[in-house]
PDB file of C-alpha atoms in Angstrom:
ATOM      1  CA  MET A1326      88.850 104.396 129.223  1.00  0.00           C
ATOM      2  CA  ARG A1327      88.636 107.540 127.647  1.00  0.00           C
ATOM      3  CA  VAL A1328      91.804 108.133 126.778  1.00  0.00           C
ATOM      4  CA  PHE A1329      92.366 103.867 125.139  1.00  0.00           C
ATOM      5  CA  ALA A1330      89.094 104.844 122.756  1.00  0.00           C
ATOM      6  CA  ILE A1331      91.203 107.940 121.822  1.00  0.00           C
ATOM      7  CA  PHE A1332      93.976 105.427 121.583  1.00  0.00           C
ATOM      8  CA  LEU A1333      92.264 102.220 120.186  1.00  0.00           C
ATOM      9  CA  ALA A1334      91.287 105.113 117.291  1.00  0.00           C
ATOM     10  CA  LEU A1335      94.644 106.292 116.803  1.00  0.00           C
ATOM     11  CA  CYS A1336      95.420 102.738 116.161  1.00  0.00           C
ATOM     12  CA  LEU A1337      93.369 101.734 113.881  1.00  0.00           C
ATOM     13  CA  MET A1338      95.325 103.908 111.431  1.00  0.00           C
ATOM     14  CA  ALA A1339      97.592 103.099 109.398  1.00  0.00           C
ATOM     15  CA  GLY A1340      99.950 106.533 107.759  1.00  0.00           C
ATOM     16  CA  CYS A1341      99.042 106.792 104.599  1.00  0.00           C
ATOM     17  CA  ALA A1342     101.666 106.803 101.527  1.00  0.00           C
ATOM     18  CA  SER A1343     102.403 108.789  98.288  1.00  0.00           C
ATOM     19  CA  LYS A1344     103.877 109.452  95.593  1.00  0.00           C
ATOM     20  CA  PRO A1345     108.217 109.978  95.932  1.00  0.00           C
ATOM     21  CA  ASP A1346     109.956 113.649  94.711  1.00  0.00           C
ATOM     22  CA  TYR A1347     112.067 111.944  92.195  1.00  0.00           C
ATOM     23  CA  TYR A1348     115.086 113.619  91.552  1.00  0.00           C
ATOM     24  CA  VAL A1349     116.967 113.330  88.590  1.00  0.00           C
ATOM     25  CA  SER A1350     119.930 114.633  86.285  1.00  0.00           C
ATOM     26  CA  ALA A1351     119.118 117.497  82.902  1.00  0.00           C
ATOM     27  CA  THR A1352     118.358 114.488  81.449  1.00  0.00           C
ATOM     28  CA  PRO A1353     115.272 112.288  82.082  1.00  0.00           C
ATOM     29  CA  VAL A1354     116.178 108.841  83.264  1.00  0.00           C
ATOM     30  CA  THR A1355     114.483 105.318  83.229  1.00  0.00           C
ATOM     31  CA  ILE A1356     115.860 102.411  84.589  1.00  0.00           C
ATOM     32  CA  PRO A1357     113.320  99.413  82.830  1.00  0.00           C
ATOM     33  CA  LYS A1358     111.292  96.956  85.096  1.00  0.00           C
ATOM     34  CA  THR A1359     114.280  94.194  84.817  1.00  0.00           C
ATOM     35  CA  ALA A1360     117.088  96.518  85.339  1.00  0.00           C
ATOM     36  CA  THR A1361     118.065  94.568  89.393  1.00  0.00           C
ATOM     37  CA  PHE A1362     120.129  96.683  92.012  1.00  0.00           C
ATOM     38  CA  TRP A1363     122.451  96.098  95.209  1.00  0.00           C
ATOM     39  CA  ILE A1364     121.951  97.690  98.501  1.00  0.00           C
ATOM     40  CA  ASP A1365     125.691  99.411  98.754  1.00  0.00           C
ATOM     41  CA  THR A1366     124.818 100.541 102.006  1.00  0.00           C
ATOM     42  CA  PHE A1367     122.214  99.848 104.351  1.00  0.00           C
ATOM     43  CA  ASP A1368     123.302 102.933 107.026  1.00  0.00           C
ATOM     44  CA  VAL A1369     119.710 103.370 110.065  1.00  0.00           C
ATOM     45  CA  GLU A1370     120.332 106.390 113.024  1.00  0.00           C
ATOM     46  CA  VAL A1371     118.368 105.115 115.162  1.00  0.00           C
ATOM     47  CA  VAL A1372     116.668 108.004 117.622  1.00  0.00           C
ATOM     48  CA  GLY A1373     114.836 106.646 120.881  1.00  0.00           C
ATOM     49  CA  LYS A1374     117.457 104.409 123.257  1.00  0.00           C
ATOM     50  CA  ASN A1375     115.763 102.274 125.491  1.00  0.00           C
ATOM     51  CA  ASP A1376     116.126  98.621 126.859  1.00  0.00           C
ATOM     52  CA  ARG A1377     113.012  97.088 126.769  1.00  0.00           C
ATOM     53  CA  PHE A1378     113.646  97.521 122.977  1.00  0.00           C
ATOM     54  CA  LEU A1379     115.429  96.272 119.763  1.00  0.00           C
ATOM     55  CA  PRO A1380     119.241  97.592 120.199  1.00  0.00           C
ATOM     56  CA  ASP A1381     120.838  99.770 116.834  1.00  0.00           C
ATOM     57  CA  GLU A1382     122.808  97.007 115.152  1.00  0.00           C
ATOM     58  CA  LYS A1383     119.167  94.969 115.359  1.00  0.00           C
ATOM     59  CA  VAL A1384     117.329  97.571 114.327  1.00  0.00           C
ATOM     60  CA  ARG A1385     119.478  98.173 110.976  1.00  0.00           C
ATOM     61  CA  GLU A1386     119.786  94.354 110.447  1.00  0.00           C
ATOM     62  CA  GLN A1387     116.065  93.928 110.181  1.00  0.00           C
ATOM     63  CA  LEU A1388     114.811  96.559 108.355  1.00  0.00           C
ATOM     64  CA  HIS A1389     117.834  95.437 105.449  1.00  0.00           C
ATOM     65  CA  THR A1390     117.379  91.593 105.819  1.00  0.00           C
ATOM     66  CA  ASP A1391     113.501  92.774 104.733  1.00  0.00           C
ATOM     67  CA  LEU A1392     114.279  95.296 102.315  1.00  0.00           C
ATOM     68  CA  ILE A1393     116.524  92.265 100.309  1.00  0.00           C
ATOM     69  CA  GLY A1394     113.811  90.555 100.717  1.00  0.00           C
ATOM     70  CA  ARG A1395     111.385  92.256  98.593  1.00  0.00           C
ATOM     71  CA  LEU A1396     113.754  92.472  96.137  1.00  0.00           C
ATOM     72  CA  LEU A1397     114.108  88.966  95.852  1.00  0.00           C
ATOM     73  CA  GLU A1398     110.139  88.797  96.075  1.00  0.00           C
ATOM     74  CA  ASP A1399     109.966  91.281  92.714  1.00  0.00           C
ATOM     75  CA  ASN A1400     113.042  89.356  90.768  1.00  0.00           C
ATOM     76  CA  ARG A1401     114.838  92.419  91.462  1.00  0.00           C
ATOM     77  CA  TYR A1402     117.759  92.275  93.497  1.00  0.00           C
ATOM     78  CA  ALA A1403     120.938  90.360  92.083  1.00  0.00           C
ATOM     79  CA  SER A1404     123.545  87.973  92.687  1.00  0.00           C
ATOM     80  CA  SER A1405     126.126  89.915  93.472  1.00  0.00           C
ATOM     81  CA  LYS A1406     127.097  93.586  93.142  1.00  0.00           C
ATOM     82  CA  GLU A1407     129.259  93.305  90.876  1.00  0.00           C
ATOM     83  CA  THR A1408     126.729  91.659  88.120  1.00  0.00           C
ATOM     84  CA  ALA A1409     123.824  94.677  89.454  1.00  0.00           C
ATOM     85  CA  ASP A1410     122.634  97.210  87.374  1.00  0.00           C
ATOM     86  CA  TYR A1411     122.380 100.061  89.762  1.00  0.00           C
ATOM     87  CA  LEU A1412     123.828 100.251  92.832  1.00  0.00           C
ATOM     88  CA  LEU A1413     121.475 101.437  95.789  1.00  0.00           C
ATOM     89  CA  ASP A1414     122.721 103.540  99.140  1.00  0.00           C
ATOM     90  CA  VAL A1415     120.103 103.858 102.081  1.00  0.00           C
ATOM     91  CA  ASN A1416     120.005 106.188 104.653  1.00  0.00           C
ATOM     92  CA  SER A1417     118.084 106.451 106.993  1.00  0.00           C
ATOM     93  CA  VAL A1418     116.158 107.714 110.549  1.00  0.00           C
ATOM     94  CA  TYR A1419     114.571 105.064 112.732  1.00  0.00           C
ATOM     95  CA  ALA A1420     113.149 107.116 115.132  1.00  0.00           C
ATOM     96  CA  ARG A1421     110.651 105.630 118.142  1.00  0.00           C
ATOM     97  CA  ARG A1422     108.097 107.551 119.785  1.00  0.00           C
ATOM     98  CA  ILE A1423     107.615 106.918 122.827  1.00  0.00           C
ATOM     99  CA  GLN A1424     105.069 107.361 126.113  1.00  0.00           C
ATOM    100  CA  ASP A1425     106.433 109.435 128.227  1.00  0.00           C
ATOM    101  CA  THR A1426     103.998 111.197 130.687  1.00  0.00           C
ATOM    102  CA  GLN A1427     106.346 112.314 133.423  1.00  0.00           C
ATOM    103  CA  GLY A1428     103.615 111.144 135.773  1.00  0.00           C
ATOM    104  CA  GLY A1429     100.616 112.204 134.535  1.00  0.00           C
ATOM    105  CA  PHE A1430      97.099 109.701 135.052  1.00  0.00           C
ATOM    106  CA  MET A1431      98.295 107.547 132.496  1.00  0.00           C
ATOM    107  CA  SER A1432     102.087 106.336 134.447  1.00  0.00           C
ATOM    108  CA  LYS A1433      99.081 104.290 136.782  1.00  0.00           C
ATOM    109  CA  ILE A1434      98.175 102.260 133.665  1.00  0.00           C
ATOM    110  CA  VAL A1435     101.506 102.481 131.651  1.00  0.00           C
ATOM    111  CA  PRO A1436     104.532 103.027 133.318  1.00  0.00           C
ATOM    112  CA  ASP A1437     107.105 105.539 131.568  1.00  0.00           C
ATOM    113  CA  GLY A1438     109.226 104.240 128.538  1.00  0.00           C
ATOM    114  CA  THR A1439     108.095 101.041 128.567  1.00  0.00           C
ATOM    115  CA  PHE A1440     105.199 101.600 125.433  1.00  0.00           C
ATOM    116  CA  LEU A1441     106.158 102.434 121.359  1.00  0.00           C
ATOM    117  CA  ALA A1442     103.441 104.890 120.125  1.00  0.00           C
ATOM    118  CA  SER A1443     104.565 104.773 117.381  1.00  0.00           C
ATOM    119  CA  VAL A1444     107.166 105.058 114.286  1.00  0.00           C
ATOM    120  CA  ASP A1445     108.518 108.103 112.527  1.00  0.00           C
ATOM    121  CA  PHE A1446     111.052 106.384 109.846  1.00  0.00           C
ATOM    122  CA  SER A1447     112.534 108.648 106.897  1.00  0.00           C
ATOM    123  CA  TYR A1448     114.768 107.572 104.351  1.00  0.00           C
ATOM    124  CA  GLN A1449     117.186 108.891 101.203  1.00  0.00           C
ATOM    125  CA  VAL A1450     118.021 106.574  98.441  1.00  0.00           C
ATOM    126  CA  LYS A1451     120.671 107.236  96.393  1.00  0.00           C
ATOM    127  CA  VAL A1452     120.348 105.132  92.811  1.00  0.00           C
ATOM    128  CA  LYS A1453     124.285 105.214  91.436  1.00  0.00           C
ATOM    129  CA  LYS A1454     125.309 103.264  88.148  1.00  0.00           C
ATOM    130  CA  ALA A1455     129.481 102.949  86.986  1.00  0.00           C
ATOM    131  CA  GLY A1456     130.210 105.066  90.643  1.00  0.00           C
ATOM    132  CA  ALA A1457     128.024 107.780  89.276  1.00  0.00           C
ATOM    133  CA  GLU A1458     123.946 108.933  90.926  1.00  0.00           C
ATOM    134  CA  ILE A1459     122.288 109.083  88.536  1.00  0.00           C
ATOM    135  CA  LEU A1460     118.655 110.019  90.891  1.00  0.00           C
ATOM    136  CA  HIS A1461     117.926 110.142  94.619  1.00  0.00           C
ATOM    137  CA  PHE A1462     114.472 110.208  96.401  1.00  0.00           C
ATOM    138  CA  ALA A1463     112.945 110.496  99.627  1.00  0.00           C
ATOM    139  CA  GLN A1464     110.512 110.495 102.107  1.00  0.00           C
ATOM    140  CA  ALA A1465     110.097 111.641 105.989  1.00  0.00           C
ATOM    141  CA  ARG A1466     106.667 108.966 107.172  1.00  0.00           C
ATOM    142  CA  GLN A1467     105.642 110.604 110.529  1.00  0.00           C
ATOM    143  CA  GLY A1468     103.680 108.774 112.978  1.00  0.00           C
ATOM    144  CA  LEU A1469     103.793 105.194 111.629  1.00  0.00           C
ATOM    145  CA  MET A1470     101.427 102.111 113.128  1.00  0.00           C
ATOM    146  CA  PRO A1471     100.070  99.461 112.753  1.00  0.00           C
ATOM    147  CA  GLY A1472      97.396  98.615 110.075  1.00  0.00           C
ATOM    148  CA  GLY A1473      95.970  95.849 108.203  1.00  0.00           C
ATOM    149  CA  ALA A1474      94.423  92.656 108.916  1.00  0.00           C
ATOM    150  CA  ILE A1475      98.045  91.587 111.674  1.00  0.00           C
ATOM    151  CA  GLY A1476      98.622  95.837 112.704  1.00  0.00           C
ATOM    152  CA  GLN A1477      95.099  95.209 114.173  1.00  0.00           C
ATOM    153  CA  PHE A1478      96.375  91.759 116.035  1.00  0.00           C
ATOM    154  CA  GLN A1479     100.030  93.286 116.844  1.00  0.00           C
ATOM    155  CA  ASN A1480      97.341  96.591 118.336  1.00  0.00           C
ATOM    156  CA  MET A1481      95.271  94.532 120.236  1.00  0.00           C
ATOM    157  CA  ARG A1482      98.908  92.597 121.294  1.00  0.00           C
ATOM    158  CA  SER A1483      99.502  95.767 122.752  1.00  0.00           C
ATOM    159  CA  MET A1484      96.897  96.724 124.165  1.00  0.00           C
ATOM    160  CA  VAL A1485      96.965  94.012 126.905  1.00  0.00           C
ATOM    161  CA  GLY A1486     100.525  95.293 126.713  1.00  0.00           C
ATOM    162  CA  ALA A1487      99.731  98.879 128.223  1.00  0.00           C
ATOM    163  CA  LEU A1488      97.056  97.723 130.126  1.00  0.00           C
ATOM    164  CA  THR A1489      99.204  94.631 132.015  1.00  0.00           C
ATOM    165  CA  ASN A1490     101.611  96.892 132.335  1.00  0.00           C
ATOM    166  CA  ARG A1491     104.228  94.684 130.000  1.00  0.00           C
ATOM    167  CA  GLY A1492     104.324  98.003 127.527  1.00  0.00           C
ATOM    168  CA  ASN A1493     104.701  96.899 124.304  1.00  0.00           C
ATOM    169  CA  SER A1494     108.333  96.145 122.926  1.00  0.00           C
ATOM    170  CA  ASP A1495     107.859  93.260 120.862  1.00  0.00           C
ATOM    171  CA  VAL A1496     105.401  94.945 118.018  1.00  0.00           C
ATOM    172  CA  GLU A1497     109.385  96.643 116.833  1.00  0.00           C
ATOM    173  CA  GLY A1498     109.597  93.729 115.117  1.00  0.00           C
ATOM    174  CA  PHE A1499     106.411  94.223 113.269  1.00  0.00           C
ATOM    175  CA  TYR A1500     107.495  97.160 112.376  1.00  0.00           C
ATOM    176  CA  THR A1501     111.542  96.650 111.121  1.00  0.00           C
ATOM    177  CA  GLY A1502     109.649  93.780 108.938  1.00  0.00           C
ATOM    178  CA  GLN A1503     106.820  95.960 107.579  1.00  0.00           C
ATOM    179  CA  LEU A1504     109.136  99.331 106.869  1.00  0.00           C
ATOM    180  CA  SER A1505     111.165  99.081 104.150  1.00  0.00           C
ATOM    181  CA  ARG A1506     108.424  97.713 102.075  1.00  0.00           C
ATOM    182  CA  PHE A1507     108.036 101.798 100.930  1.00  0.00           C
ATOM    183  CA  ILE A1508     111.918 101.653 100.176  1.00  0.00           C
ATOM    184  CA  ALA A1509     110.637  98.411  97.801  1.00  0.00           C
ATOM    185  CA  ASP A1510     107.409 100.977  96.575  1.00  0.00           C
ATOM    186  CA  ASP A1511     109.155 103.841  95.678  1.00  0.00           C
ATOM    187  CA  LEU A1512     112.135 101.598  94.140  1.00  0.00           C
ATOM    188  CA  ARG A1513     108.829 100.600  91.851  1.00  0.00           C
ATOM    189  CA  ALA A1514     108.079 103.738  91.626  1.00  0.00           C
ATOM    190  CA  ILE A1515     111.411 105.297  89.585  1.00  0.00           C
ATOM    191  CA  PRO A1516     109.846 105.013  85.803  1.00  0.00           C
ATOM    192  CA  SER A1517     110.431 102.499  83.676  1.00  0.00           C
ATOM    193  CA  ARG A1518     110.847 101.966  79.692  1.00  0.00           C
TER     194      ARG A1518
END
C-alpha cells in the first residue's frame, strides 16, 4: 500500500516547464507575432518498445497532428509550405518509462512491461527562412506524468489498471495528445516585434 501512496503522490505532480535557450545567428532574430509556420520535417524516435503500447508510426502521427492543431488554434499554421513565413524541422525522442520489477513484489500486482510509469520527451526545433536556419531551440523534459484535472482522472484510471492487472496502455493517448504543447509554447516564446 505504501508503494501505491508514493505512486499516487508522484502522479499528482506534473513536469515543470522552463523557458528554452535560443541559439541564434550573430544578429538577433525576431519573428513577428503574426508569422506563420509550416512543419517541413517531423521525426520522432520512440524508445521503450512494447506491443501493449502504440506503434511508432501512431505515436509520430498523433504528436504531429497535435502540434498542427495547436498552431492552427494560434492562427500560426500556414495553409501551404509555399505561403509559410517560416519552416520548421522537428526532431524528437519519445521515451517510455515502462515499469520493470524483474520479479519483485510489485510484479505480483503489476506484471512486468504492462505499466507506463512516465514519459521522457525531448526535442530540437530548427526554424528556417529562405532555406537557411535562423535559430533553433531544444528541450529535454524528463519523467512527465499526466497533470491537471484531466490528467488526474487519467492517473486514477492508471491506478485501477494496475490494481486489476490490465496495465495502463490507454494512458499513451493522453501523452501523445499533450506533449506537442511544449513545442508550441516555445514557438510562442520566440522574441517577436
